[in-house]
Short mmCIF file of C-alpha atoms in Angstrom, two decimals:
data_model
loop_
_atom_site.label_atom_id
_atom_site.label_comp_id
_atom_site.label_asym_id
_atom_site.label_seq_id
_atom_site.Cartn_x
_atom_site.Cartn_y
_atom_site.Cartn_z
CA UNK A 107 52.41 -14.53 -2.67
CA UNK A 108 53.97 -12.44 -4.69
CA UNK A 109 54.18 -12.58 -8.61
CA UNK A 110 50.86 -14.07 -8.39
CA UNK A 111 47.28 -12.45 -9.53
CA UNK A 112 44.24 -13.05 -8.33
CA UNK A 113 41.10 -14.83 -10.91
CA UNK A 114 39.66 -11.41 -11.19
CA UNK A 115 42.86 -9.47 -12.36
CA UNK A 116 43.59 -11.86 -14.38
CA UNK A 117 40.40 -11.96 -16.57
CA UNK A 118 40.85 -8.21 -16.66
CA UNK A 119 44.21 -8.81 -18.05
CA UNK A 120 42.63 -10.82 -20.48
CA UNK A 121 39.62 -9.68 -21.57
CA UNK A 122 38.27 -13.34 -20.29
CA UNK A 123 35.41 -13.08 -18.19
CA UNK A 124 35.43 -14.95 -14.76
CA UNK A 125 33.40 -18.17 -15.81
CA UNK A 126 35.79 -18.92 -18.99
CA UNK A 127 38.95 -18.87 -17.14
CA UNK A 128 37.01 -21.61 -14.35
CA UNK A 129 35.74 -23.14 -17.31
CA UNK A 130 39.14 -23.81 -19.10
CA UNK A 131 40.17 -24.95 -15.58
CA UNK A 132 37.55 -27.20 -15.48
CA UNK A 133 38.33 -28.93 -18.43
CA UNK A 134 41.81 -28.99 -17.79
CA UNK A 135 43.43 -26.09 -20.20
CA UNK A 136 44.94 -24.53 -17.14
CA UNK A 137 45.58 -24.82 -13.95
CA UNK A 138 46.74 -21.46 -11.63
CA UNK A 139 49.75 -21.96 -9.84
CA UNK A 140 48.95 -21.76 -6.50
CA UNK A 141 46.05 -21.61 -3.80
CA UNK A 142 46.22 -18.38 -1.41
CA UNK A 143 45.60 -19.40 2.03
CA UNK A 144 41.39 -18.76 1.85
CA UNK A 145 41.43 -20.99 -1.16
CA UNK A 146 41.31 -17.61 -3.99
CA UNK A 147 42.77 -19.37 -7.53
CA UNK A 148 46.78 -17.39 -7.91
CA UNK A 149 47.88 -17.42 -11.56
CA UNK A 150 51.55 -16.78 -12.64
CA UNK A 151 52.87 -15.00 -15.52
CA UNK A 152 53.06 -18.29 -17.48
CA UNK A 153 49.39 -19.40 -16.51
CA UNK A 154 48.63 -16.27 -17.61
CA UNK A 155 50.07 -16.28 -20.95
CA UNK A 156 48.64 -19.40 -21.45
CA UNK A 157 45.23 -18.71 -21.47
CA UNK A 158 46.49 -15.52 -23.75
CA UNK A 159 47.01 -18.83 -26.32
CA UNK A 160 44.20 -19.98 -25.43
CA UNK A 161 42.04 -16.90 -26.05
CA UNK A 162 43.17 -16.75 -29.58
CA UNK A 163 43.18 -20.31 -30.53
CA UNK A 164 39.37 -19.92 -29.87
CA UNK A 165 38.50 -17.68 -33.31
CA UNK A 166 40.13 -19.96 -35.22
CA UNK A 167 37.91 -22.88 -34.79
CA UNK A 168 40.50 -24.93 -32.49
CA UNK A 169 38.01 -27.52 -30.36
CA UNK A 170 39.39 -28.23 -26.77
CA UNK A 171 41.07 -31.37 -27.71
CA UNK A 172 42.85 -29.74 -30.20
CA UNK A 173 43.43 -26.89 -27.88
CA UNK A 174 44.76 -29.67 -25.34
CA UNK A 175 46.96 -31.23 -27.46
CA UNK A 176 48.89 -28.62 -29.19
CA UNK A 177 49.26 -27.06 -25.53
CA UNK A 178 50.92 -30.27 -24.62
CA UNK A 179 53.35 -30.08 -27.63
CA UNK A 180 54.15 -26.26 -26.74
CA UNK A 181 54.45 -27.03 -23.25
CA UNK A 182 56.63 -30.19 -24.35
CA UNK A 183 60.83 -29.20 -24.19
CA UNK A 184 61.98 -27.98 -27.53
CA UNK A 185 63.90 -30.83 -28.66
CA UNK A 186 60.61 -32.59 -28.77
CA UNK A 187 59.20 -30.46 -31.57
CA UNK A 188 61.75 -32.00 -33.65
CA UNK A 189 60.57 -35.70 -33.66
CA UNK A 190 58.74 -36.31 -36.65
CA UNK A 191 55.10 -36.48 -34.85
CA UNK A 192 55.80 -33.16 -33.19
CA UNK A 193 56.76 -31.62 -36.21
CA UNK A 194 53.66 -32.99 -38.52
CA UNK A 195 51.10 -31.96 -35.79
CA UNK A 196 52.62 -28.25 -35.51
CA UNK A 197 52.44 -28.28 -38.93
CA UNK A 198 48.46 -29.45 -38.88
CA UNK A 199 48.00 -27.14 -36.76
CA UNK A 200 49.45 -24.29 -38.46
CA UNK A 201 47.94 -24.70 -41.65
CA UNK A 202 44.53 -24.89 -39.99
CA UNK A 203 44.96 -21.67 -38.45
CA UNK A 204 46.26 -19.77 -41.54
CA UNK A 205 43.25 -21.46 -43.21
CA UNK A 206 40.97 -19.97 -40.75
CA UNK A 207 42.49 -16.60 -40.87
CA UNK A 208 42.61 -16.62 -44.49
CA UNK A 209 38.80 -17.53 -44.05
CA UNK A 210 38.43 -14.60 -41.33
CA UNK A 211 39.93 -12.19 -43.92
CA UNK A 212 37.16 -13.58 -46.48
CA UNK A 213 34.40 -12.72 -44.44
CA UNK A 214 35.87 -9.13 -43.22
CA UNK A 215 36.10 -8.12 -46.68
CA UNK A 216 32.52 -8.90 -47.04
CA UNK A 217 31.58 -7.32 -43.94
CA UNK A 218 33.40 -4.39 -44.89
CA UNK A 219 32.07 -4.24 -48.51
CA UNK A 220 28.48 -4.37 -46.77
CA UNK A 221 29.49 -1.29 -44.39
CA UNK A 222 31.10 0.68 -47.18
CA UNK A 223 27.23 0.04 -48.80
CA UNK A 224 25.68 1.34 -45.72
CA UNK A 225 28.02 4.29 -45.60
CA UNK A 226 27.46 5.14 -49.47
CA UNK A 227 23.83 5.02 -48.88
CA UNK A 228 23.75 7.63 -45.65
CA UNK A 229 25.80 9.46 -47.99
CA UNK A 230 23.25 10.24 -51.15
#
């Protein structure tokens, strides 16, 4: 089948290990494509950039629910975004991840303020 990549290629592609991607099958995040003819899991470009959204909705503190829905309302035609429940719950979901990054950036500055310690120290 062509345009289709094994389980293993794909976690190479994207830096998930085997178990996640069967795990986020599992639990319904994704589902491959297709079946090759001894049963091996075949994942399509848009499988696979889905669990490229998946991979970094997972730093920012998304649980699978929340992971679940907002792939629903991405996965949902455009024209649905607009409705006013669409819209509020991309919005949620927005400021929670620019809230988490902003927290992210918090706790890298610390990290690096701690390293630029160590380094001073080596230094003397």
């Amino acid at each position: 089948m062509s345009g289709h990549a094994q389980i293993g290629e794909v976690a190479e592609r994207t830096g998930l290990s085997l178990r996640t991607i069967r795990y986020y099958e599992e639990v319904g995040l994704v589902v491959p494509s297709a079946r090759s003819q001894g049963g091996f899991r075949l994942y399509a470009e848009p499988d696979i950039e889905r669990l490229e959204v998946i991979k970094r909705m997972k730093p920012l503190g998304f649980q699978l629910d929340e992971m679940r829905e907002l792939l629903g309302i991405l996965d949902a035609p455009r024209e649905n975004e607009h409705t006013q429940d669409g819209r509020s719950r991309l919005h949620e979901f927005r400021q929670k991840a620019e809230d988490r990054c902003q927290s992210l950036r918090a706790q890298l500055h610390v990290a690096e303020d701690f390293s630029a310690t160590l380094r001073k120290r080596l230094s003397e």
